[in-house]
């Protein structure tokens, strides 16, 4: 955030959410992490992922984006869409996907 302080920039973080759990388990776990994103709470995101052993592979970049966005004055986040791989093809275990924006 400090490096970007006086620059126009967009920060992008990319990750899948829960990997290879039932749709019910994945959506529940992902909802907990989405709440931390909406709360602009990178520490909570890291803590919740570790505490529940959620398989979100890019939690580090996502937390880094939240830390930087907050340093730059972010005040809100919005979930654009949540879905999972079972939407495209019926699967017993799915991978969750979430898109969100963070704004100042």
mmCIF file with all atom_site columns, C-alpha atoms in Angstrom:
data_model
loop_
_atom_site.group_PDB
_atom_site.id
_atom_site.type_symbol
_atom_site.label_atom_id
_atom_site.label_alt_id
_atom_site.label_comp_id
_atom_site.label_asym_id
_atom_site.label_entity_id
_atom_site.label_seq_id
_atom_site.pdbx_PDB_ins_code
_atom_site.Cartn_x
_atom_site.Cartn_y
_atom_site.Cartn_z
_atom_site.occupancy
_atom_site.B_iso_or_equiv
_atom_site.pdbx_formal_charge
_atom_site.auth_seq_id
_atom_site.auth_comp_id
_atom_site.auth_asym_id
_atom_site.auth_atom_id
_atom_site.pdbx_PDB_model_num
ATOM 1   C CA . UNK A 1 1   ? 0.000   0.000   0.000   1.00 0.00 ? 1   UNK A CA 1
ATOM 2   C CA . UNK A 1 2   ? 2.798   2.411   0.871   1.00 0.00 ? 2   UNK A CA 1
ATOM 3   C CA . UNK A 1 3   ? 4.431   1.902   -2.546  1.00 0.00 ? 3   UNK A CA 1
ATOM 4   C CA . UNK A 1 4   ? 1.183   2.693   -4.356  1.00 0.00 ? 4   UNK A CA 1
ATOM 5   C CA . UNK A 1 5   ? 0.227   5.645   -2.139  1.00 0.00 ? 5   UNK A CA 1
ATOM 6   C CA . UNK A 1 6   ? 0.571   8.354   -4.801  1.00 0.00 ? 6   UNK A CA 1
ATOM 7   C CA . UNK A 1 7   ? -0.186  6.250   -7.863  1.00 0.00 ? 7   UNK A CA 1
ATOM 8   C CA . UNK A 1 8   ? -3.310  5.201   -9.702  1.00 0.00 ? 8   UNK A CA 1
ATOM 9   C CA . UNK A 1 9   ? -3.369  1.425   -9.423  1.00 0.00 ? 9   UNK A CA 1
ATOM 10  C CA . UNK A 1 10  ? -5.579  -1.629  -9.415  1.00 0.00 ? 10  UNK A CA 1
ATOM 11  C CA . UNK A 1 11  ? -4.585  -4.500  -7.128  1.00 0.00 ? 11  UNK A CA 1
ATOM 12  C CA . UNK A 1 12  ? -5.627  -7.969  -8.262  1.00 0.00 ? 12  UNK A CA 1
ATOM 13  C CA . UNK A 1 13  ? -5.536  -11.178 -6.231  1.00 0.00 ? 13  UNK A CA 1
ATOM 14  C CA . UNK A 1 14  ? -6.588  -14.485 -7.708  1.00 0.00 ? 14  UNK A CA 1
ATOM 15  C CA . UNK A 1 15  ? -7.450  -17.730 -5.955  1.00 0.00 ? 15  UNK A CA 1
ATOM 16  C CA . UNK A 1 16  ? -9.801  -20.658 -5.931  1.00 0.00 ? 16  UNK A CA 1
ATOM 17  C CA . UNK A 1 17  ? -11.711 -21.140 -2.729  1.00 0.00 ? 17  UNK A CA 1
ATOM 18  C CA . UNK A 1 18  ? -12.342 -24.564 -1.128  1.00 0.00 ? 18  UNK A CA 1
ATOM 19  C CA . UNK A 1 19  ? -11.022 -27.520 -3.130  1.00 0.00 ? 19  UNK A CA 1
ATOM 20  C CA . UNK A 1 20  ? -12.652 -30.915 -3.500  1.00 0.00 ? 20  UNK A CA 1
ATOM 21  C CA . UNK A 1 21  ? -15.296 -30.913 -0.791  1.00 0.00 ? 21  UNK A CA 1
ATOM 22  C CA . UNK A 1 22  ? -19.006 -31.497 -1.132  1.00 0.00 ? 22  UNK A CA 1
ATOM 23  C CA . UNK A 1 23  ? -20.963 -28.483 -2.339  1.00 0.00 ? 23  UNK A CA 1
ATOM 24  C CA . UNK A 1 24  ? -22.478 -28.044 1.125   1.00 0.00 ? 24  UNK A CA 1
ATOM 25  C CA . UNK A 1 25  ? -19.100 -28.077 2.903   1.00 0.00 ? 25  UNK A CA 1
ATOM 26  C CA . UNK A 1 26  ? -17.419 -25.877 0.281   1.00 0.00 ? 26  UNK A CA 1
ATOM 27  C CA . UNK A 1 27  ? -20.128 -23.221 0.311   1.00 0.00 ? 27  UNK A CA 1
ATOM 28  C CA . UNK A 1 28  ? -20.136 -23.101 4.115   1.00 0.00 ? 28  UNK A CA 1
ATOM 29  C CA . UNK A 1 29  ? -16.365 -22.749 4.366   1.00 0.00 ? 29  UNK A CA 1
ATOM 30  C CA . UNK A 1 30  ? -16.225 -20.241 1.547   1.00 0.00 ? 30  UNK A CA 1
ATOM 31  C CA . UNK A 1 31  ? -18.982 -18.164 3.128   1.00 0.00 ? 31  UNK A CA 1
ATOM 32  C CA . UNK A 1 32  ? -16.835 -17.798 6.267   1.00 0.00 ? 32  UNK A CA 1
ATOM 33  C CA . UNK A 1 33  ? -13.890 -16.569 4.199   1.00 0.00 ? 33  UNK A CA 1
ATOM 34  C CA . UNK A 1 34  ? -16.096 -14.273 2.107   1.00 0.00 ? 34  UNK A CA 1
ATOM 35  C CA . UNK A 1 35  ? -17.300 -12.654 5.348   1.00 0.00 ? 35  UNK A CA 1
ATOM 36  C CA . UNK A 1 36  ? -13.669 -11.840 6.213   1.00 0.00 ? 36  UNK A CA 1
ATOM 37  C CA . UNK A 1 37  ? -13.160 -10.322 2.749   1.00 0.00 ? 37  UNK A CA 1
ATOM 38  C CA . UNK A 1 38  ? -16.313 -8.227  3.106   1.00 0.00 ? 38  UNK A CA 1
ATOM 39  C CA . UNK A 1 39  ? -15.103 -7.080  6.532   1.00 0.00 ? 39  UNK A CA 1
ATOM 40  C CA . UNK A 1 40  ? -11.711 -6.079  5.018   1.00 0.00 ? 40  UNK A CA 1
ATOM 41  C CA . UNK A 1 41  ? -10.146 -8.385  7.601   1.00 0.00 ? 41  UNK A CA 1
ATOM 42  C CA . UNK A 1 42  ? -6.962  -10.007 6.246   1.00 0.00 ? 42  UNK A CA 1
ATOM 43  C CA . UNK A 1 43  ? -5.888  -11.261 9.681   1.00 0.00 ? 43  UNK A CA 1
ATOM 44  C CA . UNK A 1 44  ? -9.284  -12.911 10.141  1.00 0.00 ? 44  UNK A CA 1
ATOM 45  C CA . UNK A 1 45  ? -9.070  -14.467 6.679   1.00 0.00 ? 45  UNK A CA 1
ATOM 46  C CA . UNK A 1 46  ? -5.695  -16.022 7.488   1.00 0.00 ? 46  UNK A CA 1
ATOM 47  C CA . UNK A 1 47  ? -6.808  -17.130 10.947  1.00 0.00 ? 47  UNK A CA 1
ATOM 48  C CA . UNK A 1 48  ? -10.135 -18.647 9.806   1.00 0.00 ? 48  UNK A CA 1
ATOM 49  C CA . UNK A 1 49  ? -8.520  -20.484 6.889   1.00 0.00 ? 49  UNK A CA 1
ATOM 50  C CA . UNK A 1 50  ? -5.888  -22.007 9.176   1.00 0.00 ? 50  UNK A CA 1
ATOM 51  C CA . UNK A 1 51  ? -8.261  -22.775 12.059  1.00 0.00 ? 51  UNK A CA 1
ATOM 52  C CA . UNK A 1 52  ? -10.618 -24.747 9.820   1.00 0.00 ? 52  UNK A CA 1
ATOM 53  C CA . UNK A 1 53  ? -7.913  -26.046 7.451   1.00 0.00 ? 53  UNK A CA 1
ATOM 54  C CA . UNK A 1 54  ? -9.762  -24.590 4.442   1.00 0.00 ? 54  UNK A CA 1
ATOM 55  C CA . UNK A 1 55  ? -7.992  -25.381 1.167   1.00 0.00 ? 55  UNK A CA 1
ATOM 56  C CA . UNK A 1 56  ? -8.118  -21.852 -0.310  1.00 0.00 ? 56  UNK A CA 1
ATOM 57  C CA . UNK A 1 57  ? -4.830  -21.904 -2.232  1.00 0.00 ? 57  UNK A CA 1
ATOM 58  C CA . UNK A 1 58  ? -4.314  -18.133 -2.660  1.00 0.00 ? 58  UNK A CA 1
ATOM 59  C CA . UNK A 1 59  ? -5.150  -16.897 0.810   1.00 0.00 ? 59  UNK A CA 1
ATOM 60  C CA . UNK A 1 60  ? -1.743  -15.170 1.035   1.00 0.00 ? 60  UNK A CA 1
ATOM 61  C CA . UNK A 1 61  ? -2.211  -13.012 -2.081  1.00 0.00 ? 61  UNK A CA 1
ATOM 62  C CA . UNK A 1 62  ? -5.810  -12.313 -1.060  1.00 0.00 ? 62  UNK A CA 1
ATOM 63  C CA . UNK A 1 63  ? -4.728  -11.197 2.404   1.00 0.00 ? 63  UNK A CA 1
ATOM 64  C CA . UNK A 1 64  ? -1.904  -9.095  0.898   1.00 0.00 ? 64  UNK A CA 1
ATOM 65  C CA . UNK A 1 65  ? -4.422  -7.395  -1.396  1.00 0.00 ? 65  UNK A CA 1
ATOM 66  C CA . UNK A 1 66  ? -6.662  -6.634  1.611   1.00 0.00 ? 66  UNK A CA 1
ATOM 67  C CA . UNK A 1 67  ? -3.724  -5.247  3.632   1.00 0.00 ? 67  UNK A CA 1
ATOM 68  C CA . UNK A 1 68  ? -2.684  -3.016  0.704   1.00 0.00 ? 68  UNK A CA 1
ATOM 69  C CA . UNK A 1 69  ? -6.236  -1.904  -0.050  1.00 0.00 ? 69  UNK A CA 1
ATOM 70  C CA . UNK A 1 70  ? -6.787  -0.938  3.586   1.00 0.00 ? 70  UNK A CA 1
ATOM 71  C CA . UNK A 1 71  ? -3.496  0.982   3.627   1.00 0.00 ? 71  UNK A CA 1
ATOM 72  C CA . UNK A 1 72  ? -4.752  2.890   0.586   1.00 0.00 ? 72  UNK A CA 1
ATOM 73  C CA . UNK A 1 73  ? -8.038  3.766   2.289   1.00 0.00 ? 73  UNK A CA 1
ATOM 74  C CA . UNK A 1 74  ? -10.398 0.955   1.267   1.00 0.00 ? 74  UNK A CA 1
ATOM 75  C CA . UNK A 1 75  ? -13.685 1.170   3.133   1.00 0.00 ? 75  UNK A CA 1
ATOM 76  C CA . UNK A 1 76  ? -15.877 -1.497  1.578   1.00 0.00 ? 76  UNK A CA 1
ATOM 77  C CA . UNK A 1 77  ? -15.966 -4.734  -0.352  1.00 0.00 ? 77  UNK A CA 1
ATOM 78  C CA . UNK A 1 78  ? -18.619 -6.313  -2.534  1.00 0.00 ? 78  UNK A CA 1
ATOM 79  C CA . UNK A 1 79  ? -19.124 -9.910  -3.632  1.00 0.00 ? 79  UNK A CA 1
ATOM 80  C CA . UNK A 1 80  ? -19.867 -10.049 -7.349  1.00 0.00 ? 80  UNK A CA 1
ATOM 81  C CA . UNK A 1 81  ? -20.497 -13.786 -7.628  1.00 0.00 ? 81  UNK A CA 1
ATOM 82  C CA . UNK A 1 82  ? -19.914 -17.072 -5.860  1.00 0.00 ? 82  UNK A CA 1
ATOM 83  C CA . UNK A 1 83  ? -20.160 -20.415 -7.594  1.00 0.00 ? 83  UNK A CA 1
ATOM 84  C CA . UNK A 1 84  ? -18.513 -23.783 -7.838  1.00 0.00 ? 84  UNK A CA 1
ATOM 85  C CA . UNK A 1 85  ? -17.314 -26.286 -10.414 1.00 0.00 ? 85  UNK A CA 1
ATOM 86  C CA . UNK A 1 86  ? -20.476 -28.358 -9.910  1.00 0.00 ? 86  UNK A CA 1
ATOM 87  C CA . UNK A 1 87  ? -22.436 -25.727 -11.836 1.00 0.00 ? 87  UNK A CA 1
ATOM 88  C CA . UNK A 1 88  ? -20.757 -26.797 -15.078 1.00 0.00 ? 88  UNK A CA 1
ATOM 89  C CA . UNK A 1 89  ? -20.837 -30.537 -14.511 1.00 0.00 ? 89  UNK A CA 1
ATOM 90  C CA . UNK A 1 90  ? -22.486 -32.571 -11.749 1.00 0.00 ? 90  UNK A CA 1
ATOM 91  C CA . UNK A 1 91  ? -19.730 -33.504 -9.299  1.00 0.00 ? 91  UNK A CA 1
ATOM 92  C CA . UNK A 1 92  ? -19.646 -35.079 -5.858  1.00 0.00 ? 92  UNK A CA 1
ATOM 93  C CA . UNK A 1 93  ? -16.786 -32.780 -4.807  1.00 0.00 ? 93  UNK A CA 1
ATOM 94  C CA . UNK A 1 94  ? -16.403 -29.220 -6.064  1.00 0.00 ? 94  UNK A CA 1
ATOM 95  C CA . UNK A 1 95  ? -14.023 -26.271 -6.145  1.00 0.00 ? 95  UNK A CA 1
ATOM 96  C CA . UNK A 1 96  ? -15.440 -22.927 -5.031  1.00 0.00 ? 96  UNK A CA 1
ATOM 97  C CA . UNK A 1 97  ? -14.968 -19.662 -6.930  1.00 0.00 ? 97  UNK A CA 1
ATOM 98  C CA . UNK A 1 98  ? -15.565 -16.129 -5.680  1.00 0.00 ? 98  UNK A CA 1
ATOM 99  C CA . UNK A 1 99  ? -15.195 -12.748 -7.342  1.00 0.00 ? 99  UNK A CA 1
ATOM 100 C CA . UNK A 1 100 ? -15.200 -9.555  -5.304  1.00 0.00 ? 100 UNK A CA 1
ATOM 101 C CA . UNK A 1 101 ? -14.222 -5.910  -5.473  1.00 0.00 ? 101 UNK A CA 1
ATOM 102 C CA . UNK A 1 102 ? -12.655 -3.765  -2.753  1.00 0.00 ? 102 UNK A CA 1
ATOM 103 C CA . UNK A 1 103 ? -13.145 -0.009  -2.921  1.00 0.00 ? 103 UNK A CA 1
ATOM 104 C CA . UNK A 1 104 ? -12.173 3.235   -1.255  1.00 0.00 ? 104 UNK A CA 1
#
